[in-house]
XYZ file of C-alpha atoms in Angstrom:
564
model
C -0.024 -0.377 0.273
C 3.019 2.679 -0.340
C 4.777 4.290 2.610
C 2.080 6.382 5.274
C 3.279 8.639 8.679
C 3.443 6.692 11.583
C 0.529 9.250 12.450
C -1.641 7.879 9.647
C -0.112 3.949 10.508
C -1.334 4.745 14.053
C -4.994 5.921 13.542
C -5.050 3.096 10.752
C -4.255 0.998 13.676
C -6.651 1.993 16.025
C -9.167 1.323 13.068
C -7.657 -2.167 13.085
C -8.720 -2.491 16.155
C -12.449 -1.761 16.071
C -12.131 1.471 17.768
C -14.886 4.057 17.045
C -14.042 6.384 19.645
C -11.732 8.320 21.930
C -11.333 10.781 24.109
C -8.658 12.528 25.065
C -6.955 16.537 24.484
C -4.292 17.878 21.682
C -1.429 19.643 22.386
C 1.827 20.322 20.532
C 3.482 16.795 20.415
C 0.355 15.102 20.040
C -0.579 17.476 16.692
C 0.190 15.141 14.100
C -1.658 12.348 15.359
C -4.538 15.105 15.765
C -4.374 16.015 11.758
C -4.545 12.487 10.989
C -7.662 12.479 12.878
C -8.903 14.833 11.549
C -10.961 13.465 8.631
C -11.998 10.476 10.269
C -13.448 12.644 12.927
C -14.986 14.836 10.104
C -16.774 11.671 8.477
C -18.089 10.468 11.300
C -15.754 7.200 11.495
C -14.612 8.373 14.331
C -15.845 9.684 17.226
C -13.405 12.224 19.675
C -14.906 12.874 22.777
C -12.875 16.189 23.480
C -12.481 16.008 27.436
C -11.219 19.266 29.859
C -8.466 17.972 31.145
C -5.668 14.709 30.791
C -7.500 12.789 34.151
C -11.305 13.514 32.912
C -9.846 12.178 29.799
C -8.558 8.661 31.549
C -11.296 8.372 33.093
C -13.907 8.666 30.507
C -12.121 5.822 28.349
C -12.238 3.714 30.821
C -16.433 4.153 31.778
C -16.332 3.499 28.575
C -14.170 0.431 28.206
C -15.994 -0.971 31.778
C -20.024 -0.530 29.348
C -18.595 -0.990 26.163
C -16.428 -4.551 27.061
C -14.013 -2.645 24.581
C -10.754 -1.647 25.083
C -10.596 2.000 26.332
C -9.080 4.437 24.591
C -7.661 8.133 25.161
C -4.505 10.627 23.772
C -2.765 12.858 25.165
C 0.029 15.418 24.764
C 3.621 15.001 26.288
C 5.067 16.652 29.598
C 1.246 17.631 31.364
C -1.090 15.839 29.509
C 0.762 12.589 30.664
C 1.642 13.586 34.102
C -2.379 14.614 33.739
C -3.441 11.827 32.561
C -1.295 9.163 35.280
C -4.017 8.728 38.215
C -6.173 7.964 35.820
C -3.956 5.232 34.303
C -3.562 3.844 37.386
C -7.445 4.204 38.662
C -8.438 1.465 35.655
C -5.398 -0.351 35.810
C -5.513 -0.961 39.647
C -9.955 -1.953 38.712
C -8.639 -4.620 36.126
C -10.442 -2.327 33.711
C -8.534 -2.568 29.480
C -7.043 0.642 28.168
C -4.612 1.403 26.143
C -2.925 5.151 26.774
C -1.231 7.212 23.737
C 0.542 10.030 25.208
C 3.055 12.155 22.832
C 6.815 12.731 23.692
C 9.362 15.283 22.339
C 11.141 14.133 19.358
C 13.773 11.272 19.808
C 17.356 13.865 19.010
C 15.668 15.329 22.330
C 15.351 12.439 24.847
C 17.512 13.344 27.870
C 17.686 16.953 27.571
C 14.943 18.681 29.792
C 13.339 19.589 25.883
C 9.606 21.558 26.952
C 7.148 19.081 27.579
C 9.240 16.693 28.157
C 8.794 14.049 30.606
C 9.932 10.408 30.978
C 6.133 8.658 30.568
C 7.808 4.987 30.106
C 9.021 5.570 33.804
C 6.526 6.616 36.104
C 3.520 4.601 34.254
C 5.179 1.166 34.312
C 4.759 0.100 37.317
C 1.220 1.621 37.570
C 0.053 -0.137 34.186
C 0.135 -3.492 33.363
C 2.708 -2.628 29.625
C 4.500 0.613 28.735
C 6.528 0.919 25.869
C 8.077 3.784 23.997
C 7.890 3.545 20.278
C 10.581 6.373 18.475
C 10.101 4.060 15.520
C 7.171 4.753 12.828
C 8.071 0.922 11.494
C 7.264 -0.161 15.020
C 3.903 1.166 15.469
C 1.636 -1.356 14.144
C 3.041 -4.081 15.831
C 3.429 -2.340 19.228
C -0.817 -1.480 18.606
C -1.348 -4.935 18.451
C 0.989 -5.935 21.399
C -0.874 -3.217 23.261
C -5.130 -4.118 22.443
C -3.861 -8.327 22.909
C -2.210 -7.820 26.410
C -4.727 -4.669 27.649
C -7.826 -7.455 27.171
C -6.854 -10.523 27.799
C -5.604 -12.651 30.846
C -6.965 -10.143 33.286
C -7.456 -6.425 31.685
C -5.205 -3.452 32.109
C -3.668 -0.303 30.987
C -1.587 -0.577 28.516
C 0.240 3.154 27.919
C 2.028 3.721 24.591
C 4.933 6.773 24.394
C 5.313 7.871 20.988
C 7.919 10.418 19.953
C 6.961 12.944 17.472
C 9.164 12.054 15.089
C 8.246 8.543 14.836
C 4.547 10.374 13.920
C 6.054 12.537 11.426
C 8.154 10.136 8.961
C 7.129 7.465 6.904
C 6.839 4.025 7.351
C 4.576 0.625 5.528
C 2.230 -0.726 6.925
C 1.220 -3.992 7.780
C -1.235 -4.646 10.509
C -0.872 -7.745 12.184
C -3.747 -8.827 15.373
C -3.613 -10.876 18.584
C -0.384 -11.655 18.359
C 1.887 -13.858 20.396
C 3.993 -13.200 22.520
C 6.484 -14.866 24.292
C 7.040 -15.232 28.006
C 2.713 -15.028 27.836
C 0.146 -16.717 28.507
C -3.002 -15.132 29.578
C -4.988 -17.799 29.703
C -4.042 -20.396 31.929
C -4.441 -24.304 31.726
C -7.237 -26.568 33.306
C -6.279 -28.657 35.928
C -9.478 -31.340 35.735
C -8.143 -32.780 39.698
C -8.449 -29.104 40.906
C -11.480 -28.919 39.396
C -12.678 -32.339 41.418
C -11.290 -30.619 44.314
C -13.056 -27.712 44.159
C -16.139 -29.144 43.757
C -16.216 -31.876 46.723
C -15.002 -29.394 48.766
C -18.299 -27.167 48.047
C -20.140 -30.846 48.264
C -19.610 -31.555 52.214
C -19.654 -27.560 52.808
C -21.874 -27.202 56.376
C -21.499 -22.684 55.707
C -20.636 -22.165 52.729
C -19.905 -18.741 51.436
C -19.442 -17.173 47.757
C -17.274 -14.084 47.407
C -18.783 -11.984 43.988
C -15.531 -10.254 42.654
C -15.061 -7.783 39.883
C -13.795 -11.055 38.012
C -16.760 -11.525 37.553
C -18.219 -8.865 35.786
C -14.561 -9.240 33.724
C -15.248 -12.148 32.117
C -19.151 -11.582 31.520
C -19.483 -14.508 33.874
C -22.818 -13.416 35.385
C -24.697 -16.633 34.427
C -21.990 -19.054 34.868
C -21.671 -17.971 38.100
C -25.348 -17.661 39.057
C -26.050 -21.137 37.758
C -23.618 -22.064 39.664
C -24.432 -20.998 43.796
C -28.620 -21.561 42.413
C -27.456 -25.367 41.747
C -25.722 -25.179 45.234
C -28.316 -22.813 46.880
C -24.771 -20.714 47.613
C -25.011 -17.113 49.494
C -22.743 -14.966 48.577
C -21.876 -11.411 49.380
C -20.247 -8.964 46.164
C -16.928 -6.890 47.380
C -17.846 -2.600 45.823
C -16.280 -3.501 42.377
C -18.585 -6.941 42.051
C -21.664 -5.733 42.745
C -23.835 -6.125 39.749
C -22.981 -9.491 39.595
C -26.015 -10.540 40.134
C -29.576 -8.454 40.454
C -29.005 -6.863 45.053
C -32.312 -8.677 45.304
C -31.923 -12.001 44.952
C -32.502 -14.401 47.593
C -29.217 -15.877 47.787
C -28.208 -12.478 48.293
C -26.935 -11.579 51.336
C -25.180 -7.898 50.458
C -21.859 -5.950 49.448
C -18.632 -7.388 52.140
C -16.577 -5.185 53.980
C -15.758 -2.379 55.519
C -19.373 -0.400 55.086
C -20.881 -4.338 54.141
C -24.212 -5.640 55.082
C -24.207 -6.566 59.465
C -24.987 -10.367 57.324
C -22.037 -10.833 55.544
C -19.713 -9.425 58.304
C -20.718 -11.033 61.357
C -21.308 -14.584 59.262
C -18.048 -14.495 57.572
C -16.060 -15.795 60.496
C -18.585 -18.848 60.465
C -18.669 -20.229 57.579
C -17.487 -23.153 57.168
C -15.697 -22.571 52.998
C -15.017 -19.390 51.189
C -15.544 -18.946 47.843
C -14.020 -16.349 46.294
C -15.088 -15.484 42.727
C -12.462 -13.199 41.005
C -11.802 -11.004 44.060
C -8.159 -9.767 45.053
C -9.076 -9.859 49.058
C -8.367 -6.209 49.508
C -8.310 -5.966 53.135
C -11.652 -3.259 52.395
C -13.382 -6.659 52.370
C -10.833 -8.695 55.029
C -10.426 -6.709 57.950
C -7.783 -7.418 59.941
C -5.318 -10.410 57.956
C -4.857 -12.300 61.349
C -8.989 -12.693 62.717
C -9.905 -13.324 59.111
C -12.211 -16.524 58.100
C -10.036 -18.743 60.686
C -13.028 -21.389 61.154
C -13.813 -21.680 57.155
C -11.427 -23.419 54.563
C -10.856 -21.192 51.088
C -11.479 -21.769 47.471
C -9.918 -18.903 45.269
C -10.647 -19.009 41.934
C -8.968 -16.474 39.812
C -6.781 -15.852 36.780
C -4.503 -13.211 37.897
C -1.873 -16.169 39.635
C -0.088 -13.263 41.949
C -3.288 -12.547 43.917
C -3.296 -16.125 44.944
C -2.102 -16.645 48.673
C -1.514 -13.275 48.351
C -2.995 -12.333 50.998
C -5.538 -14.803 52.654
C -3.593 -18.252 52.047
C -5.953 -21.126 49.998
C -6.183 -24.299 50.803
C -6.986 -24.735 47.727
C -6.924 -22.464 44.089
C -8.347 -22.667 41.020
C -6.732 -21.113 38.538
C -8.812 -21.034 35.188
C -10.740 -18.167 33.591
C -14.047 -17.880 35.314
C -16.777 -18.896 32.530
C -14.381 -21.724 31.740
C -13.813 -22.865 35.285
C -17.496 -22.913 36.088
C -18.590 -25.169 32.926
C -16.665 -28.025 34.454
C -17.400 -27.392 38.545
C -20.846 -27.038 38.602
C -22.058 -30.010 36.313
C -19.691 -31.969 39.888
C -21.875 -30.138 41.986
C -24.750 -31.464 43.861
C -28.020 -29.854 44.401
C -28.951 -28.016 47.917
C -30.723 -25.547 49.817
C -28.749 -24.599 53.017
C -31.725 -23.307 53.637
C -30.926 -23.156 58.102
C -27.417 -21.939 56.834
C -28.790 -19.044 55.171
C -31.594 -18.574 57.068
C -28.740 -17.280 59.889
C -28.214 -13.956 57.624
C -32.082 -12.585 57.850
C -31.582 -12.465 61.923
C -28.683 -10.207 60.896
C -30.268 -8.124 58.019
C -33.202 -7.721 60.244
C -31.160 -5.687 63.100
C -29.319 -3.700 60.258
C -32.553 -2.591 58.707
C -34.060 -1.504 62.141
C -30.605 0.486 63.222
C -29.274 1.389 59.929
C -31.737 0.821 56.826
C -34.957 2.666 58.514
C -32.791 5.918 59.819
C -30.795 5.985 56.529
C -33.443 5.724 53.743
C -36.817 6.973 55.749
C -36.309 9.061 58.971
C -39.386 10.561 58.053
C -37.863 14.015 59.862
C -35.157 16.279 60.601
C -31.669 16.917 57.920
C -32.533 15.010 54.994
C -30.097 11.849 54.769
C -27.696 10.857 51.606
C -29.439 7.365 51.395
C -32.614 8.507 50.245
C -32.109 9.777 47.556
C -30.607 7.251 46.588
C -33.350 5.258 47.395
C -35.577 7.436 45.912
C -34.458 6.669 42.342
C -33.842 3.090 43.132
C -37.061 2.840 43.051
C -38.053 4.893 40.338
C -35.908 4.088 38.161
C -36.524 -0.090 39.321
C -32.383 -0.834 39.650
C -32.395 0.196 35.754
C -30.665 3.020 35.829
C -26.103 3.284 35.068
C -25.055 4.564 38.640
C -22.286 6.458 38.559
C -20.513 7.398 42.068
C -17.439 9.149 43.391
C -15.342 9.118 46.056
C -16.844 8.789 49.984
C -20.331 9.204 51.597
C -21.888 8.828 48.484
C -20.002 5.963 47.137
C -20.642 4.100 50.357
C -24.812 5.305 50.324
C -25.191 4.340 46.612
C -23.574 1.158 46.881
C -26.042 0.375 49.624
C -29.375 1.641 48.675
C -29.564 1.344 44.722
C -30.814 -1.942 44.147
C -29.543 -2.746 40.600
C -30.921 -5.335 37.911
C -28.480 -5.782 35.481
C -24.288 -6.429 35.160
C -22.351 -3.713 34.713
C -23.939 -0.755 35.905
C -22.153 0.516 38.472
C -19.675 2.652 37.743
C -16.729 3.296 41.233
C -13.272 4.032 41.733
C -12.433 1.090 43.870
C -8.368 0.328 44.201
C -7.534 3.590 44.009
C -10.339 5.718 45.329
C -9.977 8.734 43.353
C -12.205 11.813 43.998
C -12.849 13.435 40.592
C -13.466 9.760 39.551
C -17.469 10.711 39.065
C -18.823 13.447 36.749
C -15.638 12.060 33.928
C -16.873 8.536 34.342
C -20.721 9.898 34.325
C -19.211 10.899 30.680
C -17.860 7.916 29.400
C -21.137 6.033 29.853
C -23.421 8.601 28.268
C -21.281 8.028 25.902
C -20.949 4.593 25.515
C -25.053 3.987 25.315
C -28.180 5.808 24.957
C -30.795 3.091 26.223
C -31.064 3.746 30.311
C -30.715 6.702 31.978
C -26.426 7.817 33.591
C -27.074 9.145 37.049
C -23.798 10.283 39.007
C -24.133 10.403 42.365
C -21.110 12.644 43.939
C -20.275 14.649 46.894
C -19.916 18.257 46.728
C -15.859 18.010 47.101
C -15.412 15.407 44.774
C -17.325 17.272 42.314
C -15.581 20.273 42.877
C -12.419 18.395 41.499
C -13.665 17.771 38.111
C -16.370 19.988 37.378
C -15.032 21.265 34.461
C -16.167 17.927 32.348
C -19.655 20.141 32.811
C -18.172 21.168 29.025
C -17.579 18.045 27.696
C -21.375 16.867 29.239
C -22.717 20.234 27.428
C -20.774 19.704 23.862
C -21.325 15.869 23.510
C -24.957 16.904 24.265
C -24.949 14.061 27.237
C -27.833 13.460 29.215
C -26.377 12.580 32.596
C -28.099 13.626 35.387
C -25.695 15.002 38.684
C -27.054 14.020 42.062
C -24.390 16.250 44.386
C -25.265 15.586 47.852
C -24.136 18.352 49.255
C -22.776 18.856 53.049
C -20.585 21.452 52.863
C -17.836 18.940 54.179
C -15.156 16.095 53.873
C -17.535 13.450 54.703
C -15.930 10.523 54.851
C -12.727 12.020 56.544
C -14.477 13.912 58.659
C -16.505 10.570 59.636
C -13.591 9.273 60.550
C -11.835 12.528 62.089
C -15.581 11.883 63.918
C -14.975 9.004 65.010
C -10.785 8.311 65.827
C -9.915 12.655 66.562
C -12.468 13.364 69.361
C -14.226 15.436 66.335
C -11.761 17.562 65.336
C -12.162 18.328 62.054
C -9.104 19.857 60.531
C -9.997 20.751 57.110
C -12.951 19.509 55.930
C -14.831 22.297 55.632
C -16.171 23.645 52.357
C -17.031 26.865 51.239
C -19.235 26.105 47.865
C -20.266 27.381 44.517
C -23.759 27.803 44.153
C -24.117 25.012 41.788
C -27.110 25.967 40.641
C -26.002 28.798 38.522
C -22.148 27.095 37.427
C -24.585 24.918 36.141
C -26.781 27.685 34.228
C -23.644 29.080 33.578
C -23.199 25.607 30.911
C -26.719 25.914 29.689
C -27.453 23.149 32.238
C -31.056 23.036 34.339
C -30.733 22.757 37.961
C -32.760 22.949 41.047
C -31.620 23.148 44.876
C -33.372 21.132 47.544
C -33.220 22.180 51.134
C -36.528 20.126 52.611
C -37.451 17.224 51.660
C -40.647 17.794 50.984
C -39.308 19.480 48.014
C -36.823 15.882 47.033
C -39.929 13.461 45.173
C -41.352 16.336 42.483
C -37.367 17.277 41.841
C -36.493 14.064 40.893
C -38.984 13.583 38.521
C -38.178 16.241 37.631
C -35.110 15.495 36.599
C -35.707 12.023 35.328
C -38.433 13.699 32.983
C -35.692 15.717 31.569
C -34.681 14.918 28.296
C -31.046 16.138 28.893
C -28.404 16.919 31.554
C -29.464 18.034 34.580
C -27.603 18.836 38.123
C -29.693 18.099 41.280
C -28.435 19.884 44.474
C -29.398 18.322 47.618
C -29.114 19.827 50.908
C -27.543 17.049 53.500
C -26.803 15.357 57.438
C -22.758 16.577 57.240
C -23.123 14.478 60.972
C -23.899 11.141 59.228
C -22.064 8.709 59.486
C -22.090 5.471 56.882
C -22.809 2.318 59.118
C -22.012 -0.766 59.757
C -18.369 0.009 59.648
C -15.161 -2.349 60.478
C -12.762 0.332 61.959
C -8.870 -0.491 60.827
C -7.096 -3.210 63.029
C -10.428 -5.057 63.193
C -12.341 -8.188 62.499
C -14.439 -8.301 60.167
C -17.390 -9.946 62.557
C -16.251 -6.688 65.215
C -18.203 -4.968 62.320
C -20.133 -1.648 63.994
C -23.518 -1.266 64.032
C -23.558 2.589 65.163
């Protein structure tokens, strides 16, 4: 086909991988790439979403990837463009989301000279990405991109960072593309060990008090149906990690709620009474386990996981099935005995009733006083019938959304799990809305986190996205304040916020908005928001002294969970 520019080779590589949407922010080092994108954008072959900040572009690409199941792609320039994207790279990689981040770089002859907007992107990103590479020759573009997309999406997904020098974009090369290359020493899909599968089936069949822990890996593998069939056949109660939420419906009769620090009272109290813990596509985060020395001491541990590095990393297993989830369960489920475990399941009910009386009812139906953050979440959950795509920021807003929105379908909850990135919410809502138009996209955010990336209101307007923004506004950094109240004698250091008028701010972007300060106005405001065919910002004044409960204090075991 003759020779083409390196920048054209990048675009053709993206098209070879089926790319139709890219998020980004142009700058000097990537001007040649944007020039090669120009015609494709104008012709509608590639949609380019112009973020207002490079961190936001990465979060938008992550959300797009999670909703669509495709590799998310974002483009940023060298130097500050790349460093701004670092948080988004770390965030997506910790939550195992497939992304390719393309960053510019100064010309290869200027590397190491402290040239204008030069930063060692390869060195910065290598510890926080699945793979990083630097391209200095246009002839390396096709092979590098083929490797990048394959590595990003295969096995345990993650982020690949491609740093391209400016001369690699402006010089010519021949172009030949081969997808999904064979990479020596990289085997993302382990072979099934049939003896381990048989041993796992025996452990489950012999268990009297089994408990399954459902993680994000189930959603990544699109193994929701396979997991459901397994759990229903063996009658195994299950809890879901924060990132595992939506793998199965919140109202499933075997569901005992969210696991961990702010998870359900029942799941935490009875973890240490189980005789078998079945961890499925999860990594035993400290937020799930509490103090490791006191975790699940009466239980054998069966871990089904594709990433070998997670096995025995935090919790020692009695048996590990190192495999792709769908494949493993296709062999395991037929070997399981049909059970109900009715008596064991009934034990969770009494703890749920205690939690409902002491926590849930107050959080969602207090009847009087200041609006509680759980109230709008509960109302919106009922009005949308659990079918919306829910996005959160990080903090109390994140926990009340996770606890009180009743999810019906998979991959409808987007949040920052591993890194806990404030500012994630608004750009992630942008990415979710770009990814689909069938379900409403509702963002629950705090006033603190919202202000970290509020400039993405501009992206919402430019892209005509009907994102519904619910600010749970307590004029404080709520989760930090809660910890200060509980562990620092109520010394609320640097957690009070003086906020702008969010309704006026939204109006400046042409977004309809409303402020609610009393319970009587809550229901009609939510109706107005949901009925509007377009973006909406709802600013709700909520209780600044509210505490998210239940709570496992740092250093405590899961069964030391507190209700108040």
